[in-house]
Amino acid sequence: MISVEEALARILAEITPLNAMQVPLSEACGLVLAQDIVAQEDIPPFANSAMDGFALLSHDSQPQHGQPSRLRITGGVAAGYVADHAVEEGTTMRIMTGAPLPPGADSVIQVELTRSEGPDSEWVEILEAVPPGNNIRPAGEDMRRGQTVLRQGSEVGPWEIGVLATLGWPTIPVIQQPHVAILGTGDEVIDVDEPLRPGKIRNSNSYLLEAAVRQAGAVPHRLGVAHDTVESLREKFTEAVRYNLIITSGGVSVGDFDLVKNIMAEQGQINFWRINMRPGKPVAFGHIGGVPLLGLPGNPVSAAVTFELFGRPVIRKMMGHTRLVRPQVDVIVEDGVSDRAMRRHYVRARVEWRDGHFVAHTTGNQGSNIMTSLLNANALVIVPEGGVEVRPGDTAKAMMLDWPEE
Ligand code: AMP
Ligand code: MG
């Protein structure tokens, strides 16, 4: 049996990011940039007004003999247009937010600090002196031509999309999204729309994993459930090897019908198949037909937890992410963990910030078949291997499932 850390290291050593591709800008959200993005233009591309007001020479805004200065309005410039003449001494032009600064002007005064007789007025009084550059957004204030604005490996979110649109990228170079085959196993497992029959249970794992794979950023493909026969598994794996990653649940333990490892050995290789943890000791990793295969345990909680620990980082690495694992924090375990486990124990818990500390409450029965104790959990409290006891009020590490990877 290997440790969780060794298992993760051995898995990730076998995983490489997928190739780059171009996607339309509007489909890039959630994907990872395959190259640096360098600005080809200054942004904003031209000096423009930050306010609706009047463009003028700043020294013309000084009061004259204690009276507000009066300037002649020679025209106007709206956003999207350029002035057809310059602002000269003693004159001004109306200007709207986002409109290019007319030649000659070095300052803009907002309309609220002026007085005129309506939109047709030929004269305006300047009620306050303004310095040069007032309310002007200079060219290149936000981004400079030649500047690296986004780095390869960063995730594209809505704000990055806004920046990419500004810089004129209709398609974006990103790392491909992994396609993940999800395979259930077990003669007892029937689909969700089938009535329960004696001895049968519904397939929770495939649906849980489908959602978790999607949430991790990959495209899931549910391939149904293989029977506990070598033939059935072989048939399903023939289909599964068309994807970038195969995730199975069940059939990797030591029972008579735990045949996933047999097929792995027959058609590929097994790297390891047991991890010193619970829930989820039987986790197998290897390759089949050149495709990485992560064999998760059958118990739904074990499948869920081991996906978080191993499946999600694999998908993130394939997607080009460099931050692969969830952060850990110190928490006070208010209710303690009563069962001393020899294996590393990942305890479902709810962590909250209270009075300057993170406090954890376990979410109930920690049996690996008890799905309801997943429901309120946002963290896994980590009880070290070797029968360590966590008494109420003790401090432990918790892996935060609702915090971004670091
Ligand atoms: P196994 O590792 O195949 O022995 O499965 C361990 C436990 O998980 C058994 O109780 C199985 O019935 C259960 N199990 C296996 N696959 C699924 C599944 N897809 N959905 C729900 N429970 C499952
Ligand atoms: Mg089984």
CSV table of C-alpha atoms and ligand atoms in Angstrom, one decimal:
chain,number,residue,atom,x,y,z
A,1,MET,CA,0.0,0.0,0.0
A,2,ILE,CA,1.3,3.4,-0.9
A,3,SER,CA,0.6,6.8,0.7
A,4,VAL,CA,-1.8,9.3,-0.8
A,5,GLU,CA,1.1,11.6,-1.7
A,6,GLU,CA,3.0,8.9,-3.4
A,7,ALA,CA,-0.1,7.8,-5.3
A,8,LEU,CA,-0.8,11.3,-6.5
A,9,ALA,CA,2.9,11.8,-7.5
A,10,ARG,CA,2.9,8.5,-9.4
A,11,ILE,CA,-0.3,9.3,-11.2
A,12,LEU,CA,0.7,12.9,-12.2
A,13,ALA,CA,4.1,11.7,-13.4
A,14,GLU,CA,2.2,9.8,-16.1
A,15,ILE,CA,-0.1,12.6,-17.2
A,16,THR,CA,0.8,15.3,-19.7
A,17,PRO,CA,-1.3,18.3,-20.8
A,18,LEU,CA,-3.2,17.7,-24.0
A,19,ASN,CA,-2.4,19.6,-27.2
A,20,ALA,CA,-3.4,23.2,-27.9
A,21,MET,CA,-6.3,24.2,-30.2
A,22,GLN,CA,-8.1,27.3,-31.2
A,23,VAL,CA,-11.6,27.9,-29.8
A,24,PRO,CA,-14.0,30.8,-30.5
A,25,LEU,CA,-13.6,33.5,-27.8
A,26,SER,CA,-17.1,32.9,-26.6
A,27,GLU,CA,-16.3,29.2,-25.9
A,28,ALA,CA,-13.0,29.8,-24.1
A,29,CYS,CA,-14.4,30.3,-20.6
A,30,GLY,CA,-13.0,27.7,-18.2
A,31,LEU,CA,-10.2,26.6,-20.5
A,32,VAL,CA,-6.5,27.3,-20.0
A,33,LEU,CA,-4.4,29.5,-22.2
A,34,ALA,CA,-1.8,27.7,-24.4
A,35,GLN,CA,0.3,30.7,-25.0
A,36,ASP,CA,1.1,34.2,-23.6
A,37,ILE,CA,-1.2,36.9,-24.8
A,38,VAL,CA,0.8,40.0,-25.9
A,39,ALA,CA,-1.0,43.3,-26.6
A,40,GLN,CA,-0.6,44.4,-30.3
A,41,GLU,CA,-2.0,47.9,-29.6
A,42,ASP,CA,-2.2,50.4,-26.9
A,43,ILE,CA,-5.4,50.2,-24.8
A,44,PRO,CA,-7.2,52.6,-24.8
A,45,PRO,CA,-6.0,53.1,-28.4
A,46,PHE,CA,-6.4,56.9,-28.2
A,47,ALA,CA,-6.6,59.6,-25.5
A,48,ASN,CA,-10.3,60.0,-24.6
A,49,SER,CA,-12.6,61.7,-22.2
A,50,ALA,CA,-13.6,60.0,-18.9
A,51,MET,CA,-16.6,62.4,-18.6
A,52,ASP,CA,-19.4,64.1,-20.4
A,53,GLY,CA,-18.2,67.8,-20.4
A,54,PHE,CA,-16.1,70.3,-22.3
A,55,ALA,CA,-12.6,69.8,-23.9
A,56,LEU,CA,-10.5,72.9,-23.4
A,57,LEU,CA,-7.0,74.3,-22.7
A,58,SER,CA,-6.5,74.0,-19.0
A,59,HIS,CA,-5.2,77.5,-18.6
A,60,ASP,CA,-8.4,78.8,-20.1
A,61,SER,CA,-10.2,77.4,-17.1
A,62,GLN,CA,-8.7,80.1,-14.7
A,63,PRO,CA,-11.2,82.7,-13.5
A,64,GLN,CA,-10.8,86.1,-15.1
A,65,HIS,CA,-10.8,89.1,-12.7
A,66,GLY,CA,-12.7,87.0,-10.1
A,67,GLN,CA,-15.3,85.9,-12.7
A,68,PRO,CA,-15.7,82.4,-14.2
A,69,SER,CA,-14.0,82.2,-17.5
A,70,ARG,CA,-16.3,82.2,-20.6
A,71,LEU,CA,-15.4,80.1,-23.6
A,72,ARG,CA,-17.0,79.9,-27.0
A,73,ILE,CA,-18.3,76.5,-28.0
A,74,THR,CA,-17.1,75.6,-31.5
A,75,GLY,CA,-18.7,72.1,-31.8
A,76,GLY,CA,-18.9,68.8,-30.2
A,77,VAL,CA,-17.4,65.3,-30.4
A,78,ALA,CA,-19.4,62.1,-29.5
A,79,ALA,CA,-18.1,58.6,-28.7
A,80,GLY,CA,-17.2,56.9,-32.0
A,81,TYR,CA,-16.3,60.0,-33.9
A,82,VAL,CA,-13.3,62.3,-34.2
A,83,ALA,CA,-13.3,66.1,-34.0
A,84,ASP,CA,-13.1,67.9,-37.4
A,85,HIS,CA,-11.2,70.9,-35.9
A,86,ALA,CA,-9.0,71.8,-33.1
A,87,VAL,CA,-9.7,73.5,-29.8
A,88,GLU,CA,-8.0,77.0,-29.7
A,89,GLU,CA,-7.5,79.5,-27.0
A,90,GLY,CA,-10.7,81.0,-25.8
A,91,THR,CA,-12.8,78.1,-27.3
A,92,THR,CA,-14.1,74.7,-26.2
A,93,MET,CA,-15.9,71.7,-27.6
A,94,ARG,CA,-18.5,69.6,-26.1
A,95,ILE,CA,-17.2,66.1,-25.5
A,96,MET,CA,-18.9,62.8,-24.4
A,97,THR,CA,-17.4,59.9,-22.4
A,98,GLY,CA,-15.2,57.8,-24.6
A,99,ALA,CA,-14.9,60.4,-27.4
A,100,PRO,CA,-11.3,61.1,-28.6
A,101,LEU,CA,-9.8,64.3,-27.2
A,102,PRO,CA,-9.8,67.0,-29.9
A,103,PRO,CA,-6.4,68.3,-31.0
A,104,GLY,CA,-5.4,71.4,-29.0
A,105,ALA,CA,-7.3,70.5,-25.9
A,106,ASP,CA,-5.3,69.2,-22.9
A,107,SER,CA,-8.1,68.9,-20.3
A,108,VAL,CA,-11.8,68.1,-19.9
A,109,ILE,CA,-14.1,69.7,-17.4
A,110,GLN,CA,-17.2,67.7,-16.5
A,111,VAL,CA,-20.5,69.3,-17.4
A,112,GLU,CA,-21.6,69.6,-13.8
A,113,LEU,CA,-18.8,72.2,-13.2
A,114,THR,CA,-20.0,74.4,-16.1
A,115,ARG,CA,-22.9,76.7,-16.8
A,116,SER,CA,-24.5,77.2,-20.3
A,117,GLU,CA,-27.9,77.9,-21.7
A,118,GLY,CA,-28.7,74.4,-22.9
A,119,PRO,CA,-27.6,72.3,-25.8
A,120,ASP,CA,-27.7,75.1,-28.4
A,121,SER,CA,-25.7,77.5,-26.2
A,122,GLU,CA,-22.7,79.1,-27.9
A,123,TRP,CA,-21.0,80.1,-24.7
A,124,VAL,CA,-20.1,78.2,-21.5
A,125,GLU,CA,-18.9,79.4,-18.1
A,126,ILE,CA,-16.2,77.3,-16.5
A,127,LEU,CA,-16.9,77.2,-12.8
A,128,GLU,CA,-13.6,75.6,-11.6
A,129,ALA,CA,-10.0,75.7,-12.7
A,130,VAL,CA,-8.8,72.3,-14.0
A,131,PRO,CA,-5.3,71.0,-14.4
A,132,PRO,CA,-3.8,69.6,-17.6
A,133,GLY,CA,-4.9,65.9,-18.1
A,134,ASN,CA,-8.0,66.4,-16.1
A,135,ASN,CA,-10.6,63.6,-17.0
A,136,ILE,CA,-8.4,62.4,-19.8
A,137,ARG,CA,-7.7,58.7,-20.2
A,138,PRO,CA,-4.4,58.6,-22.0
A,139,ALA,CA,-3.7,56.1,-24.8
A,140,GLY,CA,-2.1,52.9,-23.4
A,141,GLU,CA,-3.2,53.7,-19.8
A,142,ASP,CA,-4.6,50.2,-19.4
A,143,MET,CA,-2.4,48.1,-21.7
A,144,ARG,CA,0.8,48.9,-23.7
A,145,ARG,CA,1.6,47.6,-27.1
A,146,GLY,CA,4.1,44.7,-26.6
A,147,GLN,CA,3.0,44.1,-23.0
A,148,THR,CA,2.3,40.5,-21.9
A,149,VAL,CA,-1.2,40.8,-20.6
A,150,LEU,CA,-2.1,37.1,-19.9
A,151,ARG,CA,0.2,34.2,-19.2
A,152,GLN,CA,0.2,30.8,-20.7
A,153,GLY,CA,-1.4,28.4,-18.1
A,154,SER,CA,-3.9,30.9,-16.8
A,155,GLU,CA,-7.5,30.0,-16.8
A,156,VAL,CA,-9.8,32.0,-19.0
A,157,GLY,CA,-12.8,33.4,-17.0
A,158,PRO,CA,-15.2,36.2,-17.8
A,159,TRP,CA,-12.7,38.9,-17.0
A,160,GLU,CA,-10.0,37.4,-19.2
A,161,ILE,CA,-12.6,37.1,-22.0
A,162,GLY,CA,-13.3,40.8,-21.7
A,163,VAL,CA,-9.5,41.6,-22.0
A,164,LEU,CA,-9.1,39.2,-24.9
A,165,ALA,CA,-12.1,40.8,-26.7
A,166,THR,CA,-10.5,44.3,-26.1
A,167,LEU,CA,-7.3,43.1,-27.6
A,168,GLY,CA,-9.1,41.7,-30.7
A,169,TRP,CA,-8.8,37.9,-30.3
A,170,PRO,CA,-11.8,36.2,-32.0
A,171,THR,CA,-10.3,32.8,-31.4
A,172,ILE,CA,-8.2,31.8,-28.5
A,173,PRO,CA,-5.3,29.3,-28.2
A,174,VAL,CA,-6.2,27.0,-25.3
A,175,ILE,CA,-5.4,23.5,-24.2
A,176,GLN,CA,-7.9,20.9,-25.4
A,177,GLN,CA,-10.6,19.8,-23.0
A,178,PRO,CA,-10.1,16.2,-21.9
A,179,HIS,CA,-12.8,13.7,-22.9
A,180,VAL,CA,-13.3,11.3,-20.1
A,181,ALA,CA,-14.9,7.8,-20.3
A,182,ILE,CA,-16.9,6.9,-17.2
A,183,LEU,CA,-17.6,3.3,-16.7
A,184,GLY,CA,-19.6,1.6,-13.9
A,185,THR,CA,-19.1,-2.0,-13.0
A,186,GLY,CA,-21.2,-4.6,-11.2
A,187,ASP,CA,-24.0,-7.1,-11.9
A,188,GLU,CA,-26.0,-5.5,-9.1
A,189,VAL,CA,-25.9,-2.0,-10.7
A,190,ILE,CA,-29.0,-0.9,-12.6
A,191,ASP,CA,-29.8,2.4,-14.2
A,192,VAL,CA,-31.7,5.2,-12.4
A,193,ASP,CA,-34.9,4.8,-14.4
A,194,GLU,CA,-35.2,1.1,-13.7
A,195,PRO,CA,-37.4,-0.2,-10.9
A,196,LEU,CA,-35.4,-1.7,-8.0
A,197,ARG,CA,-35.4,-5.5,-8.1
A,198,PRO,CA,-34.1,-7.9,-5.4
A,199,GLY,CA,-30.4,-7.6,-5.0
A,200,LYS,CA,-30.0,-4.6,-7.2
A,201,ILE,CA,-29.0,-1.0,-6.5
A,202,ARG,CA,-29.1,2.1,-8.7
A,203,ASN,CA,-26.0,3.4,-10.5
A,204,SER,CA,-25.1,6.5,-8.4
A,205,ASN,CA,-21.4,6.5,-9.2
A,206,SER,CA,-21.5,7.1,-12.9
A,207,TYR,CA,-23.8,10.1,-12.5
A,208,LEU,CA,-21.9,11.5,-9.6
A,209,LEU,CA,-18.6,11.1,-11.5
A,210,GLU,CA,-20.1,12.5,-14.7
A,211,ALA,CA,-21.0,15.7,-12.8
A,212,ALA,CA,-17.7,15.8,-11.0
A,213,VAL,CA,-15.8,15.4,-14.2
A,214,ARG,CA,-17.8,18.2,-15.8
A,215,GLN,CA,-17.2,20.4,-12.8
A,216,ALA,CA,-13.5,19.7,-13.1
A,217,GLY,CA,-13.6,21.1,-16.6
A,218,ALA,CA,-13.6,18.0,-18.8
A,219,VAL,CA,-16.2,16.4,-21.0
A,220,PRO,CA,-17.7,13.3,-19.5
A,221,HIS,CA,-18.9,10.3,-21.5
A,222,ARG,CA,-20.9,7.8,-19.6
A,223,LEU,CA,-20.4,4.3,-21.1
A,224,GLY,CA,-22.9,2.5,-18.9
A,225,VAL,CA,-22.2,-0.4,-16.6
A,226,ALA,CA,-20.0,-3.5,-17.4
A,227,HIS,CA,-21.1,-6.8,-15.9
A,228,ASP,CA,-18.7,-8.6,-13.7
A,229,THR,CA,-17.3,-10.7,-16.5
A,230,VAL,CA,-14.0,-10.4,-18.4
A,231,GLU,CA,-16.0,-10.3,-21.7
A,232,SER,CA,-18.2,-7.5,-20.7
A,233,LEU,CA,-15.3,-5.5,-19.3
A,234,ARG,CA,-13.3,-6.1,-22.4
A,235,GLU,CA,-16.1,-4.9,-24.6
A,236,LYS,CA,-16.6,-1.7,-22.6
A,237,PHE,CA,-12.8,-1.0,-22.6
A,238,THR,CA,-12.7,-1.3,-26.3
A,239,GLU,CA,-15.0,1.7,-26.4
A,240,ALA,CA,-13.3,3.5,-23.5
A,241,VAL,CA,-9.8,3.7,-25.0
A,242,ARG,CA,-11.1,6.3,-27.5
A,243,TYR,CA,-11.1,8.9,-24.8
A,244,ASN,CA,-8.2,10.8,-23.1
A,245,LEU,CA,-8.9,9.3,-19.7
A,246,ILE,CA,-10.9,6.3,-18.3
A,247,ILE,CA,-12.5,6.5,-14.9
A,248,THR,CA,-14.1,3.3,-13.6
A,249,SER,CA,-15.9,2.6,-10.3
A,250,GLY,CA,-16.0,-0.7,-8.5
A,251,GLY,CA,-14.3,-3.9,-9.4
A,252,VAL,CA,-10.9,-3.0,-8.2
A,253,SER,CA,-10.9,-4.7,-4.7
A,254,VAL,CA,-10.0,-8.2,-3.8
A,255,GLY,CA,-13.4,-9.9,-4.4
A,256,ASP,CA,-13.9,-12.8,-6.8
A,257,PHE,CA,-15.5,-10.5,-9.3
A,258,ASP,CA,-13.2,-7.5,-9.1
A,259,LEU,CA,-11.9,-7.9,-12.6
A,260,VAL,CA,-10.9,-4.4,-13.6
A,261,LYS,CA,-7.3,-5.0,-12.6
A,262,ASN,CA,-7.2,-8.2,-14.6
A,263,ILE,CA,-8.2,-6.4,-17.7
A,264,MET,CA,-5.6,-3.7,-17.0
A,265,ALA,CA,-2.9,-6.3,-16.6
A,266,GLU,CA,-4.1,-8.0,-19.8
A,267,GLN,CA,-4.4,-5.0,-22.0
A,268,GLY,CA,-2.0,-2.5,-20.4
A,269,GLN,CA,-0.3,-2.2,-17.1
A,270,ILE,CA,-1.1,-1.6,-13.5
A,271,ASN,CA,1.0,1.1,-11.7
A,272,PHE,CA,-0.5,0.5,-8.3
A,273,TRP,CA,-3.9,-0.5,-6.9
A,274,ARG,CA,-4.0,0.2,-3.2
A,275,ILE,CA,-3.6,3.4,-1.2
A,276,ASN,CA,-3.2,3.8,2.5
A,277,MET,CA,-6.4,5.8,3.0
A,278,ARG,CA,-10.0,5.6,3.8
A,279,PRO,CA,-12.5,5.9,2.4
A,280,GLY,CA,-11.1,4.3,-0.7
A,281,LYS,CA,-8.2,1.9,-0.3
A,282,PRO,CA,-8.8,0.1,-3.6
A,283,VAL,CA,-7.8,2.7,-6.1
A,284,ALA,CA,-6.1,1.3,-9.2
A,285,PHE,CA,-4.0,3.4,-11.6
A,286,GLY,CA,-2.4,2.3,-14.8
A,287,HIS,CA,-2.9,2.4,-18.6
A,288,ILE,CA,-5.0,0.5,-21.1
A,289,GLY,CA,-4.2,0.9,-24.8
A,290,GLY,CA,-2.1,3.9,-23.9
A,291,VAL,CA,-4.9,5.7,-22.1
A,292,PRO,CA,-4.6,6.4,-18.4
A,293,LEU,CA,-7.1,4.5,-16.3
A,294,LEU,CA,-8.1,5.5,-12.9
A,295,GLY,CA,-10.0,2.7,-11.2
A,296,LEU,CA,-12.0,4.1,-8.3
A,297,PRO,CA,-13.7,2.1,-5.6
A,298,GLY,CA,-17.3,1.0,-5.9
A,299,ASN,CA,-18.6,2.5,-2.7
A,300,PRO,CA,-20.1,5.8,-3.7
A,301,VAL,CA,-18.4,7.9,-1.0
A,302,SER,CA,-15.1,6.3,-1.7
A,303,ALA,CA,-15.6,7.0,-5.4
A,304,ALA,CA,-16.5,10.6,-4.6
A,305,VAL,CA,-13.5,11.2,-2.3
A,306,THR,CA,-10.9,9.5,-4.4
A,307,PHE,CA,-12.1,11.5,-7.4
A,308,GLU,CA,-11.5,14.7,-5.5
A,309,LEU,CA,-8.0,13.5,-4.4
A,310,PHE,CA,-6.8,11.9,-7.7
A,311,GLY,CA,-9.3,12.4,-10.6
A,312,ARG,CA,-9.7,16.1,-10.4
A,313,PRO,CA,-5.9,16.8,-10.3
A,314,VAL,CA,-5.5,14.5,-13.3
A,315,ILE,CA,-8.1,16.3,-15.3
A,316,ARG,CA,-6.6,19.7,-14.3
A,317,LYS,CA,-3.1,18.7,-15.4
A,318,MET,CA,-4.5,17.4,-18.8
A,319,MET,CA,-6.2,20.8,-19.2
A,320,GLY,CA,-3.0,22.6,-18.7
A,321,HIS,CA,-3.5,23.9,-15.2
A,322,THR,CA,-0.5,24.2,-13.0
A,323,ARG,CA,-2.5,24.5,-9.7
A,324,LEU,CA,-3.7,21.0,-9.1
A,325,VAL,CA,-4.6,20.4,-5.5
A,326,ARG,CA,-7.0,21.9,-3.1
A,327,PRO,CA,-5.6,24.1,-0.3
A,328,GLN,CA,-5.4,22.8,3.2
A,329,VAL,CA,-6.1,24.8,6.4
A,330,ASP,CA,-5.8,24.2,10.1
A,331,VAL,CA,-9.2,23.7,11.6
A,332,ILE,CA,-10.5,23.0,15.1
A,333,VAL,CA,-12.5,19.8,14.9
A,334,GLU,CA,-15.3,20.7,17.3
A,335,ASP,CA,-16.9,17.2,17.6
A,336,GLY,CA,-13.7,15.2,17.2
A,337,VAL,CA,-13.3,12.0,15.2
A,338,SER,CA,-14.0,9.0,17.4
A,339,ASP,CA,-12.8,6.0,15.3
A,340,ARG,CA,-9.1,5.7,15.2
A,341,ALA,CA,-8.1,4.5,11.8
A,342,MET,CA,-4.8,2.9,10.9
A,343,ARG,CA,-5.1,4.2,7.4
A,344,ARG,CA,-5.2,8.0,6.6
A,345,HIS,CA,-8.8,9.0,7.1
A,346,TYR,CA,-10.5,11.7,5.1
A,347,VAL,CA,-13.5,12.8,7.1
A,348,ARG,CA,-16.4,14.5,5.5
A,349,ALA,CA,-16.9,17.8,7.3
A,350,ARG,CA,-18.4,21.3,7.2
A,351,VAL,CA,-15.8,24.0,7.8
A,352,GLU,CA,-16.8,27.5,8.8
A,353,TRP,CA,-14.9,30.6,9.9
A,354,ARG,CA,-16.0,31.5,13.4
A,355,ASP,CA,-14.4,33.9,15.9
A,356,GLY,CA,-11.1,34.1,14.1
A,357,HIS,CA,-10.7,30.3,13.5
A,358,PHE,CA,-11.8,27.7,11.0
A,359,VAL,CA,-14.0,25.2,12.8
A,360,ALA,CA,-15.0,21.8,11.5
A,361,HIS,CA,-18.1,19.7,12.2
A,362,THR,CA,-18.1,16.2,10.8
A,363,THR,CA,-21.2,15.4,8.8
A,364,GLY,CA,-22.3,12.2,10.4
A,365,ASN,CA,-21.8,8.5,9.8
A,366,GLN,CA,-18.5,8.1,8.0
A,367,GLY,CA,-19.3,4.7,6.4
A,368,SER,CA,-18.1,4.6,2.8
A,369,ASN,CA,-21.6,3.8,1.7
A,370,ILE,CA,-23.3,6.7,3.6
A,371,MET,CA,-23.9,9.2,0.8
A,372,THR,CA,-25.9,11.6,2.9
A,373,SER,CA,-22.8,12.6,4.9
A,374,LEU,CA,-21.4,14.0,1.6
A,375,LEU,CA,-24.3,16.4,1.3
A,376,ASN,CA,-23.4,19.1,3.7
A,377,ALA,CA,-19.6,18.7,3.5
A,378,ASN,CA,-17.3,21.3,2.0
A,379,ALA,CA,-14.1,19.8,3.3
A,380,LEU,CA,-12.2,16.7,4.2
A,381,VAL,CA,-10.6,16.7,7.7
A,382,ILE,CA,-7.4,14.7,7.4
A,383,VAL,CA,-6.7,12.3,10.2
A,384,PRO,CA,-3.1,11.0,9.8
A,385,GLU,CA,-2.4,7.3,9.4
A,386,GLY,CA,-1.4,5.2,12.4
A,387,GLY,CA,-4.5,5.4,14.6
A,388,VAL,CA,-4.2,9.1,15.6
A,389,GLU,CA,-7.0,10.2,17.8
A,390,VAL,CA,-8.7,13.6,17.2
A,391,ARG,CA,-10.5,14.7,20.3
A,392,PRO,CA,-13.2,17.4,20.4
A,393,GLY,CA,-11.4,20.7,20.2
A,394,ASP,CA,-8.2,19.3,18.6
A,395,THR,CA,-6.6,20.9,15.6
A,396,ALA,CA,-6.3,19.1,12.3
A,397,LYS,CA,-5.7,19.8,8.6
A,398,ALA,CA,-8.7,20.0,6.4
A,399,MET,CA,-8.7,20.0,2.6
A,400,MET,CA,-11.1,22.6,1.4
A,401,LEU,CA,-13.3,21.3,-1.4
A,402,ASP,CA,-14.9,24.7,-2.2
A,403,TRP,CA,-11.6,26.7,-2.5
A,404,PRO,CA,-9.7,27.0,-5.7
A,405,GLU,CA,-6.7,24.8,-6.2
A,406,GLU,CA,-3.2,26.2,-5.3
B,1,AMP,P1,-17.0,-3.2,-5.5
B,1,AMP,O1,-15.7,-2.5,-5.3
B,1,AMP,O2,-17.3,-3.5,-7.0
B,1,AMP,O3,-17.0,-4.5,-4.7
B,1,AMP,O4,-18.1,-2.3,-5.0
B,1,AMP,C1,-18.2,-1.9,-3.6
B,1,AMP,C2,-19.6,-1.5,-3.3
B,1,AMP,O5,-19.9,-0.4,-4.1
B,1,AMP,C3,-20.6,-2.5,-3.4
B,1,AMP,O6,-21.5,-2.4,-2.4
B,1,AMP,C4,-21.3,-2.1,-4.7
B,1,AMP,O7,-22.6,-2.6,-4.8
B,1,AMP,C5,-21.2,-0.6,-4.7
B,1,AMP,N1,-21.2,-0.1,-6.0
B,1,AMP,C6,-20.4,-0.5,-7.1
B,1,AMP,N2,-20.6,0.3,-8.2
B,1,AMP,C7,-21.6,1.1,-7.8
B,1,AMP,C8,-22.3,2.1,-8.5
B,1,AMP,N3,-22.0,2.4,-9.8
B,1,AMP,N4,-23.3,2.8,-7.9
B,1,AMP,C9,-23.5,2.6,-6.6
B,1,AMP,N5,-22.9,1.7,-5.9
B,1,AMP,C10,-22.0,0.9,-6.5
B,2,MG,MG,-18.4,-4.8,-7.9
